[in-house]
Coordinates of C-alpha atoms and ligand atoms in Angstrom, one line a residue:
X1 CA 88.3 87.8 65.7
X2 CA 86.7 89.3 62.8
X3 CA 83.1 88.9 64.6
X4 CA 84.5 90.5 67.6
X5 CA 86.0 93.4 65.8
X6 CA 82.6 93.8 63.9
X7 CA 80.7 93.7 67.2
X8 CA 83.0 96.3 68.5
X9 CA 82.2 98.7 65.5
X10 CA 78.5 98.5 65.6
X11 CA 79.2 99.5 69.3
X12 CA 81.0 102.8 68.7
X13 CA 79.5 105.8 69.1
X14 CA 79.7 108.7 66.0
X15 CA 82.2 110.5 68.3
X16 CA 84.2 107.3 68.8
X17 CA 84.3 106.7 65.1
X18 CA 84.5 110.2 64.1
X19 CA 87.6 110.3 66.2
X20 CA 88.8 106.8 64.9
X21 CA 88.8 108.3 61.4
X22 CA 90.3 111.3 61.8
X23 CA 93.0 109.5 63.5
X24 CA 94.1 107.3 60.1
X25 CA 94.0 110.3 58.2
X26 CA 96.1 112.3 60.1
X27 CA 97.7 109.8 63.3
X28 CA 99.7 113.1 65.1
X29 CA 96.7 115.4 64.9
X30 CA 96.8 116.7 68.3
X31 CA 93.1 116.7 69.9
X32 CA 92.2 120.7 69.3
X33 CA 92.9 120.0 65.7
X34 CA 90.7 116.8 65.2
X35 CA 87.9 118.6 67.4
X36 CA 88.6 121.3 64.4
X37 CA 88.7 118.6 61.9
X38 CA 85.6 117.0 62.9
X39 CA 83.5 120.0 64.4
X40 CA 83.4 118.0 67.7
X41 CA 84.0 120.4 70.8
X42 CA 87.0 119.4 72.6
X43 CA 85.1 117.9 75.4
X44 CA 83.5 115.3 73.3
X45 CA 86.9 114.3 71.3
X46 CA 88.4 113.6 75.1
X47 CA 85.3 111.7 76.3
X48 CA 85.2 109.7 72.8
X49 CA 89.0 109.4 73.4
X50 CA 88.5 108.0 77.1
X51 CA 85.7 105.6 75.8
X52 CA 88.0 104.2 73.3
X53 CA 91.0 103.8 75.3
X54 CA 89.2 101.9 77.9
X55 CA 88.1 99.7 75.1
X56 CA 92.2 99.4 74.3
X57 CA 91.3 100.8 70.8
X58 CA 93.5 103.4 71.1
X59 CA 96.1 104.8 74.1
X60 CA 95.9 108.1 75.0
X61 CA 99.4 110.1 76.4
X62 CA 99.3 112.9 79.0
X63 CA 102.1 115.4 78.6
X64 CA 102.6 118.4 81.3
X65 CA 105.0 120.8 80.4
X66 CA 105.9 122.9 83.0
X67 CA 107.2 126.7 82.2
X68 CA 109.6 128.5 84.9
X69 CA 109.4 132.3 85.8
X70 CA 109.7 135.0 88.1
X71 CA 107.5 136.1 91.0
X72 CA 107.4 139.5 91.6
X73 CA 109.8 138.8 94.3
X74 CA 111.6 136.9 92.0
X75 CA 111.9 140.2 89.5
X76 CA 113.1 142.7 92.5
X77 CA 115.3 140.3 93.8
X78 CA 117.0 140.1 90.0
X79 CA 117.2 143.6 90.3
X80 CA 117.9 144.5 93.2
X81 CA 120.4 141.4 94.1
X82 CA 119.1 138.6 96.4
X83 CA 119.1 139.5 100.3
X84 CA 122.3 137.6 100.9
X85 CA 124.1 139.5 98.1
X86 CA 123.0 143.2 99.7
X87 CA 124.5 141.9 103.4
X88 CA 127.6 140.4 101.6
X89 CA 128.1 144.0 99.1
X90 CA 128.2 145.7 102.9
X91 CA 130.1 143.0 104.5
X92 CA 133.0 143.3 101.7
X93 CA 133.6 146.5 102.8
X94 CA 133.2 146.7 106.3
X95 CA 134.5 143.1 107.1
X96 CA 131.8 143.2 110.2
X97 CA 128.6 143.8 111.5
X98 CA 127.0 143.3 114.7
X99 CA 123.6 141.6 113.9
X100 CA 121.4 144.3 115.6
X101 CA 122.9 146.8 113.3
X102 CA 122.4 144.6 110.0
X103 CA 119.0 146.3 108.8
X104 CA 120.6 149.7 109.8
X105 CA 124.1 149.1 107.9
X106 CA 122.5 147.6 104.5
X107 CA 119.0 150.0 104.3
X108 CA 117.3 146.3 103.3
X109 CA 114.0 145.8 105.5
X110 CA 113.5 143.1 108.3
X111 CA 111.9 140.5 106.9
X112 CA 114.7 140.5 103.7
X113 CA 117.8 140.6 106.9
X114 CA 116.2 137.4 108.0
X115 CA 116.1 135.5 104.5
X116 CA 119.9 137.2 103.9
X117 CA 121.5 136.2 107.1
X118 CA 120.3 132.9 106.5
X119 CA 121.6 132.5 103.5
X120 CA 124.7 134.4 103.9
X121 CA 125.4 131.1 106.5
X122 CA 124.5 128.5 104.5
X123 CA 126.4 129.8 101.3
X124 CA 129.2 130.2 104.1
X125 CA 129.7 133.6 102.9
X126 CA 130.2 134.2 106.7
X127 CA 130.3 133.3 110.1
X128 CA 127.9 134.5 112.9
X129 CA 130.2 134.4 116.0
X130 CA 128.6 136.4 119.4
X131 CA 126.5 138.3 117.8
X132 CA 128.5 139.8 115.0
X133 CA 128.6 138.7 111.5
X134 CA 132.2 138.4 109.9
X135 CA 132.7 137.8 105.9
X136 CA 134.6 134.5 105.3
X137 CA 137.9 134.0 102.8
X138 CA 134.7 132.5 100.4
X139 CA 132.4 134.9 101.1
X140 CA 135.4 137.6 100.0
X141 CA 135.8 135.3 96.6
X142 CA 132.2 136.0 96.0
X143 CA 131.8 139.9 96.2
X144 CA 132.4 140.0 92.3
X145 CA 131.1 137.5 91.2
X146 CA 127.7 135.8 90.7
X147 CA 126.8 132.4 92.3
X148 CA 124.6 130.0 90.7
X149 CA 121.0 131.2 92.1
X150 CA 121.8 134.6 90.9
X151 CA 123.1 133.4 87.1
X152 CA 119.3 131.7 86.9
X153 CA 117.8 134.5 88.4
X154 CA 119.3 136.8 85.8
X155 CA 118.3 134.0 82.9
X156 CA 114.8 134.4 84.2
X157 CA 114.9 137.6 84.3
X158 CA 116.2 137.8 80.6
X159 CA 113.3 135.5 79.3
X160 CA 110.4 136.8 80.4
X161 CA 108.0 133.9 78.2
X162 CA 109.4 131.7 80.9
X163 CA 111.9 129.1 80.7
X164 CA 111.3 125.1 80.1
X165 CA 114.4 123.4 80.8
X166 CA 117.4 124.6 82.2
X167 CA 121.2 123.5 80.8
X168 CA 123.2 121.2 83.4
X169 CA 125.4 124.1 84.3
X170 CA 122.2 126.3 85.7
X171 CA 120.5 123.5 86.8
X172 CA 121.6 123.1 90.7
X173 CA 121.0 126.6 90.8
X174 CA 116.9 126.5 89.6
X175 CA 116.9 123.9 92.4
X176 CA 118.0 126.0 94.7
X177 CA 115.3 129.2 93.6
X178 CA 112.8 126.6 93.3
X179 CA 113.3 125.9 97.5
X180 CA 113.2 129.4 98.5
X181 CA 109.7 130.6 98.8
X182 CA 107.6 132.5 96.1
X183 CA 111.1 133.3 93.6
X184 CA 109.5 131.0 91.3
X185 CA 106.2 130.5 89.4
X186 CA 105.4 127.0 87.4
X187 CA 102.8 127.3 85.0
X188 CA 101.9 123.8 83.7
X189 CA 100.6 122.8 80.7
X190 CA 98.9 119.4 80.0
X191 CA 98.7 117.8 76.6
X192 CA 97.2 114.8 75.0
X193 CA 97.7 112.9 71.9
X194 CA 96.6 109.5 70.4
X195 CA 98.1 106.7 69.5
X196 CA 95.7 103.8 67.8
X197 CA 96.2 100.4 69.1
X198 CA 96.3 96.8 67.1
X199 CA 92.7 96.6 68.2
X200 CA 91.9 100.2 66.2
X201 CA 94.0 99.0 63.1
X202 CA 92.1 96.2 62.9
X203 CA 88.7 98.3 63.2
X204 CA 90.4 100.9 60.4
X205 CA 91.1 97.7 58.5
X206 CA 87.4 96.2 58.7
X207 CA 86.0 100.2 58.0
X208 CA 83.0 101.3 59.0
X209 CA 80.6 104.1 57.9
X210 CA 80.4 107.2 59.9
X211 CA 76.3 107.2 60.2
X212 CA 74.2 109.5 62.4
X213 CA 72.6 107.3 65.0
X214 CA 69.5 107.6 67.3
X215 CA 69.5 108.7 70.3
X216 CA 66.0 109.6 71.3
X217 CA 62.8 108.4 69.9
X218 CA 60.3 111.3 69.5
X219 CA 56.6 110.2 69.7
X220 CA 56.3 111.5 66.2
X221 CA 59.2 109.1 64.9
X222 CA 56.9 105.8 66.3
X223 CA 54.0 106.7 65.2
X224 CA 54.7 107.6 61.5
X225 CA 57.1 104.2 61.3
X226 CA 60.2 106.9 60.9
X227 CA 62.3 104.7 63.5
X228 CA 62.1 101.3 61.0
X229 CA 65.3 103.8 59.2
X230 CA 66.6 105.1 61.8
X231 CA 70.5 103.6 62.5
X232 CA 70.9 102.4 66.4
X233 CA 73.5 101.5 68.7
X234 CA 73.5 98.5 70.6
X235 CA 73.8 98.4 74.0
X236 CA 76.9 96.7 75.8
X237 CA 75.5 95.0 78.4
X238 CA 78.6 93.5 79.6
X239 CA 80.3 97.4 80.0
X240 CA 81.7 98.0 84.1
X241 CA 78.9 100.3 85.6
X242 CA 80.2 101.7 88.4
X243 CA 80.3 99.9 91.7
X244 CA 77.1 101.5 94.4
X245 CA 77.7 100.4 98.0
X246 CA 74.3 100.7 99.7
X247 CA 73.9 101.4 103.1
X248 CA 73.3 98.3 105.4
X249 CA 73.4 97.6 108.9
X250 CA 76.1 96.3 110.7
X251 CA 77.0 93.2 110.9
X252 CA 76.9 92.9 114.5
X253 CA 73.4 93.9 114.3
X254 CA 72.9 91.6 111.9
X255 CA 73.6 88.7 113.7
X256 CA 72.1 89.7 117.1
X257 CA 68.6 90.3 115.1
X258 CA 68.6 87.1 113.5
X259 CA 69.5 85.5 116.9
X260 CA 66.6 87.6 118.7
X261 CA 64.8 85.8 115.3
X262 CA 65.9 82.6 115.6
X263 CA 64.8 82.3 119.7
X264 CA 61.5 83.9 119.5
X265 CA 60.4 81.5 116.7
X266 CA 61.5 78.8 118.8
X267 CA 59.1 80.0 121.5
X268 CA 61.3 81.9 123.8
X269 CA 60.4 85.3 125.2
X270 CA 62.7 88.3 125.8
X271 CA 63.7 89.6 129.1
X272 CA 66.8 91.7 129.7
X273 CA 68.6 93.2 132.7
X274 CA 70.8 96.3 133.1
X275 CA 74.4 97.4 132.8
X276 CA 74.9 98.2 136.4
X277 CA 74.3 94.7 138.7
X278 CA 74.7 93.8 142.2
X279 CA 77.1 91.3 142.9
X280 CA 74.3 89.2 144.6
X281 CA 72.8 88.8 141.1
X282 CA 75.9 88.6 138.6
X283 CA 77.7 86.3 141.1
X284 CA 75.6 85.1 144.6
X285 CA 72.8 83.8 143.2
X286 CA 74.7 81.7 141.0
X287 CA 76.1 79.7 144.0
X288 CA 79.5 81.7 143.4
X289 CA 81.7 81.8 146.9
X290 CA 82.4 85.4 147.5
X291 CA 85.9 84.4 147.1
X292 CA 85.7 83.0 143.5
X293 CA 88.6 83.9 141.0
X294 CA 85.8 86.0 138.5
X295 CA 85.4 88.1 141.3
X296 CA 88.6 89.6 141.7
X297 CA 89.3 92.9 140.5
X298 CA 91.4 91.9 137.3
X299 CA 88.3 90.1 135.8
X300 CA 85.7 92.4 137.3
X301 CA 84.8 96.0 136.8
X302 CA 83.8 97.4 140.5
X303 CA 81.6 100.8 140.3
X304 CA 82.4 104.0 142.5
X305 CA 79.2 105.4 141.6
X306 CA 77.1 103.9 142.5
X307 CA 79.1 101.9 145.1
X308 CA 76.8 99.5 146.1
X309 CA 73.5 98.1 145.0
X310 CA 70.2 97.4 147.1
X311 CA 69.6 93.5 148.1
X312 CA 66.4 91.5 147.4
X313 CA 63.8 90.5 149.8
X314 CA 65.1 89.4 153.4
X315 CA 64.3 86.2 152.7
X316 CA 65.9 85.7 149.4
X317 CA 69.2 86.6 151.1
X318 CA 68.5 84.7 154.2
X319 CA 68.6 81.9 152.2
X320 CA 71.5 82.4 149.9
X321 CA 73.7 82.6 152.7
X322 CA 72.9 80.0 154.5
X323 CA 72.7 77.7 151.0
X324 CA 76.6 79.3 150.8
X325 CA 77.7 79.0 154.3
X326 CA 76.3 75.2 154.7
X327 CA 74.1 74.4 151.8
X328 CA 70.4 74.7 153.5
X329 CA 68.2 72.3 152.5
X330 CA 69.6 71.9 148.5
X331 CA 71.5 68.9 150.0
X332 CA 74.9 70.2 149.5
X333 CA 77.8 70.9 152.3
X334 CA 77.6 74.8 150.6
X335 CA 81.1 76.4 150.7
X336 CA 81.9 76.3 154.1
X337 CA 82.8 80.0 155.0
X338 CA 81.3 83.2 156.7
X339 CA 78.8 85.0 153.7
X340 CA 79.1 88.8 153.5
X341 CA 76.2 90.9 152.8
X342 CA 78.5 94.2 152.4
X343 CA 80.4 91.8 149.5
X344 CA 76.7 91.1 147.9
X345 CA 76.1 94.9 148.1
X346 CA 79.0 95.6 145.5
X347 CA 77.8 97.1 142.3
X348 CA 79.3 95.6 139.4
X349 CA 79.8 96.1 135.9
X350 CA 77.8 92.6 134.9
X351 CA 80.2 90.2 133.3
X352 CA 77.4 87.8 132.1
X353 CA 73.9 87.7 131.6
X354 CA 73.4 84.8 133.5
X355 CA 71.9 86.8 136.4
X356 CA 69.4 87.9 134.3
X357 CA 68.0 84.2 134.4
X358 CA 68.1 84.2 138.1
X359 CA 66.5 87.0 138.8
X360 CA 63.7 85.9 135.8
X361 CA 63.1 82.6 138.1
X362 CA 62.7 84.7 141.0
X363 CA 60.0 86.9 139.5
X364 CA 58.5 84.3 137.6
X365 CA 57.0 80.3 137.7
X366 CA 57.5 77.9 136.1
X367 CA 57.0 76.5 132.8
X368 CA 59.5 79.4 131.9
X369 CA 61.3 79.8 128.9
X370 CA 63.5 83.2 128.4
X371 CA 66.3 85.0 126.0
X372 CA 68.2 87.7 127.0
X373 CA 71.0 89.3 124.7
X374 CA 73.1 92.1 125.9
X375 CA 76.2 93.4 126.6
X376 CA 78.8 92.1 129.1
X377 CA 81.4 93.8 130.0
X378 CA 85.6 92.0 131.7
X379 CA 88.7 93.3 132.5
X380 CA 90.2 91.5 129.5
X381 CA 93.2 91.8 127.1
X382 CA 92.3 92.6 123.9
X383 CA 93.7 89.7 121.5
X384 CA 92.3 87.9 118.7
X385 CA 89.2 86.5 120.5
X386 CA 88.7 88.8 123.7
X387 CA 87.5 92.2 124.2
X388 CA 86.6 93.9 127.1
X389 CA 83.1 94.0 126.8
X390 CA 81.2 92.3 124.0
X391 CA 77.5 90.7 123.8
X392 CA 75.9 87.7 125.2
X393 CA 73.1 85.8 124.5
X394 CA 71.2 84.4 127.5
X395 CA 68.7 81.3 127.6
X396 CA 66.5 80.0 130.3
X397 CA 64.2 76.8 130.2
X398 CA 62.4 75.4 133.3
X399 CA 59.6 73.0 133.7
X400 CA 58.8 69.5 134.8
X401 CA 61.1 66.8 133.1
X402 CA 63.6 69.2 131.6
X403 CA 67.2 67.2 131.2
X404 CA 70.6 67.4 130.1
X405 CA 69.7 66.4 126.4
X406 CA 67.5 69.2 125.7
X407 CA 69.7 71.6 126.9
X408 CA 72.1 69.8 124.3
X409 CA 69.2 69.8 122.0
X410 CA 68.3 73.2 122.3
X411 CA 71.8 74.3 121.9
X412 CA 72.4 72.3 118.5
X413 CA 69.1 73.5 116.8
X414 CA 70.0 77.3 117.7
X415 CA 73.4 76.8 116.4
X416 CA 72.1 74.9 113.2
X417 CA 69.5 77.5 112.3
X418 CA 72.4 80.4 112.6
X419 CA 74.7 77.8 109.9
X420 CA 77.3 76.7 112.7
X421 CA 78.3 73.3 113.2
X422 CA 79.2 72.8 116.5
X423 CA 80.9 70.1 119.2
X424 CA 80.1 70.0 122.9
X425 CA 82.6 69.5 125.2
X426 CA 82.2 68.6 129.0
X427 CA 82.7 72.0 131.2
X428 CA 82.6 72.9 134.6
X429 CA 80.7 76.1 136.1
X430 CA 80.0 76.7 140.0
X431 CA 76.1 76.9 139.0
X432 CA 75.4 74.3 136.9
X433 CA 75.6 70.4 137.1
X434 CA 75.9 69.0 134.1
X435 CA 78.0 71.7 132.4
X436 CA 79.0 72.1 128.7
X437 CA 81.2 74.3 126.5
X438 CA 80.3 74.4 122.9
X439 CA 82.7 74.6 120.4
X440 CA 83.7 75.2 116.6
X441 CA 86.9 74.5 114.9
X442 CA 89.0 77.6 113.1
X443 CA 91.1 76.4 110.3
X444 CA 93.0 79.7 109.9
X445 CA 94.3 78.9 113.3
X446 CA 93.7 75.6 113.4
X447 CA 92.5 75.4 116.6
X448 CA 89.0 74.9 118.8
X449 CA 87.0 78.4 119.7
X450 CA 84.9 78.7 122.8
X451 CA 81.3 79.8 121.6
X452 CA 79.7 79.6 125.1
X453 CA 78.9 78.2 128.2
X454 CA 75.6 75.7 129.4
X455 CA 74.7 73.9 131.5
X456 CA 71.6 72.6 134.5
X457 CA 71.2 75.1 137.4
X458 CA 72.0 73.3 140.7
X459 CA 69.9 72.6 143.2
X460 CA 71.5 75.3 145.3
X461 CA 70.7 77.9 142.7
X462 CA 66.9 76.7 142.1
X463 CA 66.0 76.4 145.7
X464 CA 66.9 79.7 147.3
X465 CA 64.9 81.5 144.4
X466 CA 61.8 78.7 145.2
X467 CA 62.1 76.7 142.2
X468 CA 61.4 72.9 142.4
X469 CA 61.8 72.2 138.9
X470 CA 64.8 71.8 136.6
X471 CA 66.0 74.4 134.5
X472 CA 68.7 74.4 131.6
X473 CA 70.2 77.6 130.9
X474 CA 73.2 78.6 128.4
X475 CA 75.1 81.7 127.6
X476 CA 76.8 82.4 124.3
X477 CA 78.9 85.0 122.8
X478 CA 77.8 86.7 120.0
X479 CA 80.9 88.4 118.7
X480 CA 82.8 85.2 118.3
X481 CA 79.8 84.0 116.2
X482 CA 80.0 87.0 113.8
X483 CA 83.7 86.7 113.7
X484 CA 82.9 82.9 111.7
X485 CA 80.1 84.1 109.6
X486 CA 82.2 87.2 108.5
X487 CA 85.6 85.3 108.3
X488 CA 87.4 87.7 110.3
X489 CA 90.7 86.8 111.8
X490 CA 90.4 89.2 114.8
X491 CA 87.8 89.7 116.7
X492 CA 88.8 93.8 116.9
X493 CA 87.3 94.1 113.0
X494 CA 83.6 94.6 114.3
X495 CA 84.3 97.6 116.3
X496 CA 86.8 99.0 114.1
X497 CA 84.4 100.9 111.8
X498 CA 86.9 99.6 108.8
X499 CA 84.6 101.1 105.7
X500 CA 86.3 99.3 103.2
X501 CA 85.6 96.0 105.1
X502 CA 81.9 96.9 106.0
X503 CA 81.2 98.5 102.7
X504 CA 82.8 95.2 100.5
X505 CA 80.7 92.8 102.8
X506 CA 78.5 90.9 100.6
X507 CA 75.0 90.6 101.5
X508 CA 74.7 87.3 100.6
X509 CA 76.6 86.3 104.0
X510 CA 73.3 87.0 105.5
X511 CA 74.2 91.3 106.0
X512 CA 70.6 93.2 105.5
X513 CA 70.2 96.5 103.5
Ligands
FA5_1 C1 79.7 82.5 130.9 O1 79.7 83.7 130.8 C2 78.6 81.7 131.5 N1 77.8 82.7 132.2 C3 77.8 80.9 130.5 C4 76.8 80.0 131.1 C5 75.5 80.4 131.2 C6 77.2 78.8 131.6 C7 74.5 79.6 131.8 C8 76.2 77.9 132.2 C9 74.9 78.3 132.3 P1 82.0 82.2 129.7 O2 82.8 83.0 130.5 O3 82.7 81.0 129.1 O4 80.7 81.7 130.3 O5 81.5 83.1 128.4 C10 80.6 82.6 127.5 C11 81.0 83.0 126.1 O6 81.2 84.4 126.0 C12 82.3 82.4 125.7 O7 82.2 81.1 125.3 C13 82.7 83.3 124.6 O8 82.1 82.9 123.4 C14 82.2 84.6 125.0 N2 83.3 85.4 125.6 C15 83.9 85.2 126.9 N3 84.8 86.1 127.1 C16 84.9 86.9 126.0 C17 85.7 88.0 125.6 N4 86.6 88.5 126.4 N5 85.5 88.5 124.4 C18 84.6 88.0 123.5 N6 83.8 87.0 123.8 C19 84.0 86.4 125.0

């Protein structure tokens, strides 16, 4: 204890003792008179003050007194009489008045009729009925006397220093002044004063000497050896500094950079697509029937402008009908119905980025590997996992003796470079044969989350595009990955803009400056 205490004491500053001291000699000086006392100015007694109370040396008390007088309103209105008291001084002699007539009748100006009438009702001093204003039996009991507001008004007015507290019998009364507009004026008046804690007894006890310390070390003080006698304060290096949130990116951005990392050091190459697609390339060239669920207007968003898109080569489309309408020479039956170009023609809002891999193997050969990452956009609900348009990232590998297990392969290295441990679950998708749905488990709801979709193009994709080779190709979503690695509960957080979230995220989960 006593170590601490001394420790403690070699850390004041002057002020701090300075103030410390005073305090023992005289524990109710208020802080003007121990600035006096101690020729600090009274700026440095409250900072010394603040330094020690956040040290719980001593505890310092705010007071605000609050003084009560009259506006100039407030004056006239004392001598004059309040609005309501003019109307009801007419109104006890003339019983009535129509309300056009009010300003006439009682010589008081518009805006004072207003404030009176209303008051005059709510006092129930009288009744408005069709336009003419009739004194009540109460209003009749108050023509000589004063109410409340006016006995306060007329205390007021009688202590012109202003007024502090009121005594129970006035005090409804203040209330009442104090809700009508500019009657009343509060001046406050904040004090302090001290009170030293165990923890400053205990320094009192121990005592200390009031010394002057260094501050600054002149050149001359060095070099002449003057600092060997100089007294110092130590540092605390354990004192709070305050907290400095520097700017960073976002974690979305985060992640989809390390991911663009993470693929082009594993040999891929970028590609990307656009916003705007044709349904032949978001849905047709994946061997999607034209009737397919995804297609329907509740999962995809159909464009007015433009309304439809331009087709590929002749050929191309030649032979993606026919591999739809009876399978052409991929060796499948196809779907069996009649193909629509007018239905390939719709433009789409893309709702994956898988066609960005088609049309990649259509403009390129073989030995290909591709990523893509952008944004795909569904007619979803938002709920704790879905939004209506969120990010993918694409991946394309075909060549000569390329299976199953190095799409499964590929797909576990990715996921083990970006931290996730992942399982894969067998999955079906119109375009690819095998198929696969990779998973990770959430414990907060202790269930299995869909992290994307892979699988090996069939034959009846890879043909009409003239590929002989096989190809593995996966998409993923990227929000649902940043949703694990920030341990958010909903997948809403990363568009939210929530700057107490984004500022408190630590960069040690992998968010950059
Ligand atoms: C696809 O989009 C396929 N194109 C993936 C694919 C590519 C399969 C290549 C085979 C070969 P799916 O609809 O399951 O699959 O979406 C893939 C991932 O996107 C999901 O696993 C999920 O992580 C994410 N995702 C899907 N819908 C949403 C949504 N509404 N909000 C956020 N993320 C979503």
């Amino acid at each position: 204890m006593s170590e601490d205490i001394k420790k403690t004491i070699n850390e004041l500053h002057i002020y701090e003792k300075k103030l410390l001291k005073e305090l023992e000699a005289n524990p109710n000086a208020t802080p003007e008179e121990i600035a006096e006392n101690t020729a600090m100015d009274i700026k440095s007694v409250m900072s010394a003050a603040g330094s020690l109370s956040s040290k719980g040396i001593i505890d310092v008390k705010k007071e605000v007194e609050e003084t009560y007088s009259l506006t100039d309103d407030g004056i006239k209105y004392a001598e004059e009489g309040l609005p309501e008291r003019k109307i009801l001084d007419v109104l006890a002699d003339k019983k009535k008045i129509a309300m056009k007539d009010l300003a006439d009748e009682t010589g008081i100006d518009k805006k004072d009729t207003n404030i009176g009438i209303g008051w005059l009702v709510r006092k129930k001093w009288a009744k408005i009925d069709k336009g003419i204003v009739n004194i009540t039996d109460f209003g009749k009991d108050f023509s000589s006397k004063n109410d409340i507001d006016e006995k306060v008004l007329n205390y007021l007015q009688s202590n012109a220093e202003g007024v502090k507290e009121f005594t129970d019998d006035l005090r409804d009364g203040f209330k009442n002044l104090g809700n009508r507009k500019n009657i009343l004026n509060v001046k406050k008046n904040t004090s302090h004063s001290f009170v030293v804690l165990p923890k400053g007894e205990s320094i009192l006890k121990e005592g200390f000497t009031i010394q002057k310390q260094a501050t600054q070390l002149t050149h001359k003080q060095l070099k002449e050896g003057q600092w060997k006698n100089l007294q110092y304060r130590p540092y605390d290096i354990n004192a709070e500094a305050p907290v400095v949130f520097a700017g960073k990116k976002h974690p979305l951005r985060v992640i989809i950079d390390e991911i663009r990392e993470i693929f082009l050091n594993m040999g891929f190459s970028e590609d990307n697509g656009s916003y705007v697609e044709s349904a032949f390339w978001n849905f047709d060239s994946l061997f999607q029937p034209q009737d397919h669920a995804a297609r329907e207007m509740q999962d995809t968003f159909y464009l007015k402008n433009p309304l439809t898109c331009d087709l590929p080569d002749d050929a191309l489309v030649k032979l993606t009908a026919e591999t739809h309408e009876t399978g052409a020479n991929t060796g499948s039956t196809g779907w069996k119905y009649d193909w629509s170009e007018d239905i390939a023609r719709q433009s789409v809002l893309r709702t994956h980025t898988t066609g960005i891999s088609t049309k990649h193997l259509y403009d390129f050969e073989p030995p290909i590997k591709m990523f893509s990452v952008g944004r795909v956009f569904r007619r979803e609900t938002f709920d704790y996992k879905h939004l209506p348009e969120f990010h993918q990232v694409e991946g394309l590998v075909c060549d000569e003796g390329i299976s199953y297990q190095n799409l499964l392969g590929t797909l576990k290295e990715f996921y083990k470079k970006l931290g996730f441990e992942v399982r894969f679950r067998p999955a079906y998708f119109p375009y690819t044969y095998l198929s696969t749905e990779t998973e990770i488990y959430l414990e907060e709801k202790e269930s299995w989350i869909e992290l994307g979709g892979a699988g090996m193009f069939r034959p009846e994709v890879l043909k009409p595009l003239g590929i002989n080779q096989p190809a593995l190709a996966f998409g993923l979503g990227i929000e649902r990955l940043a949703m694990i690695r920030y341990d958010v509960e909903d997948i809403r957080m990363l568009y939210k803009s929530d700057i107490k979230w984004l500022r408190e995220l630590p960069l040690d989960r992998g968010v950059e400056l």
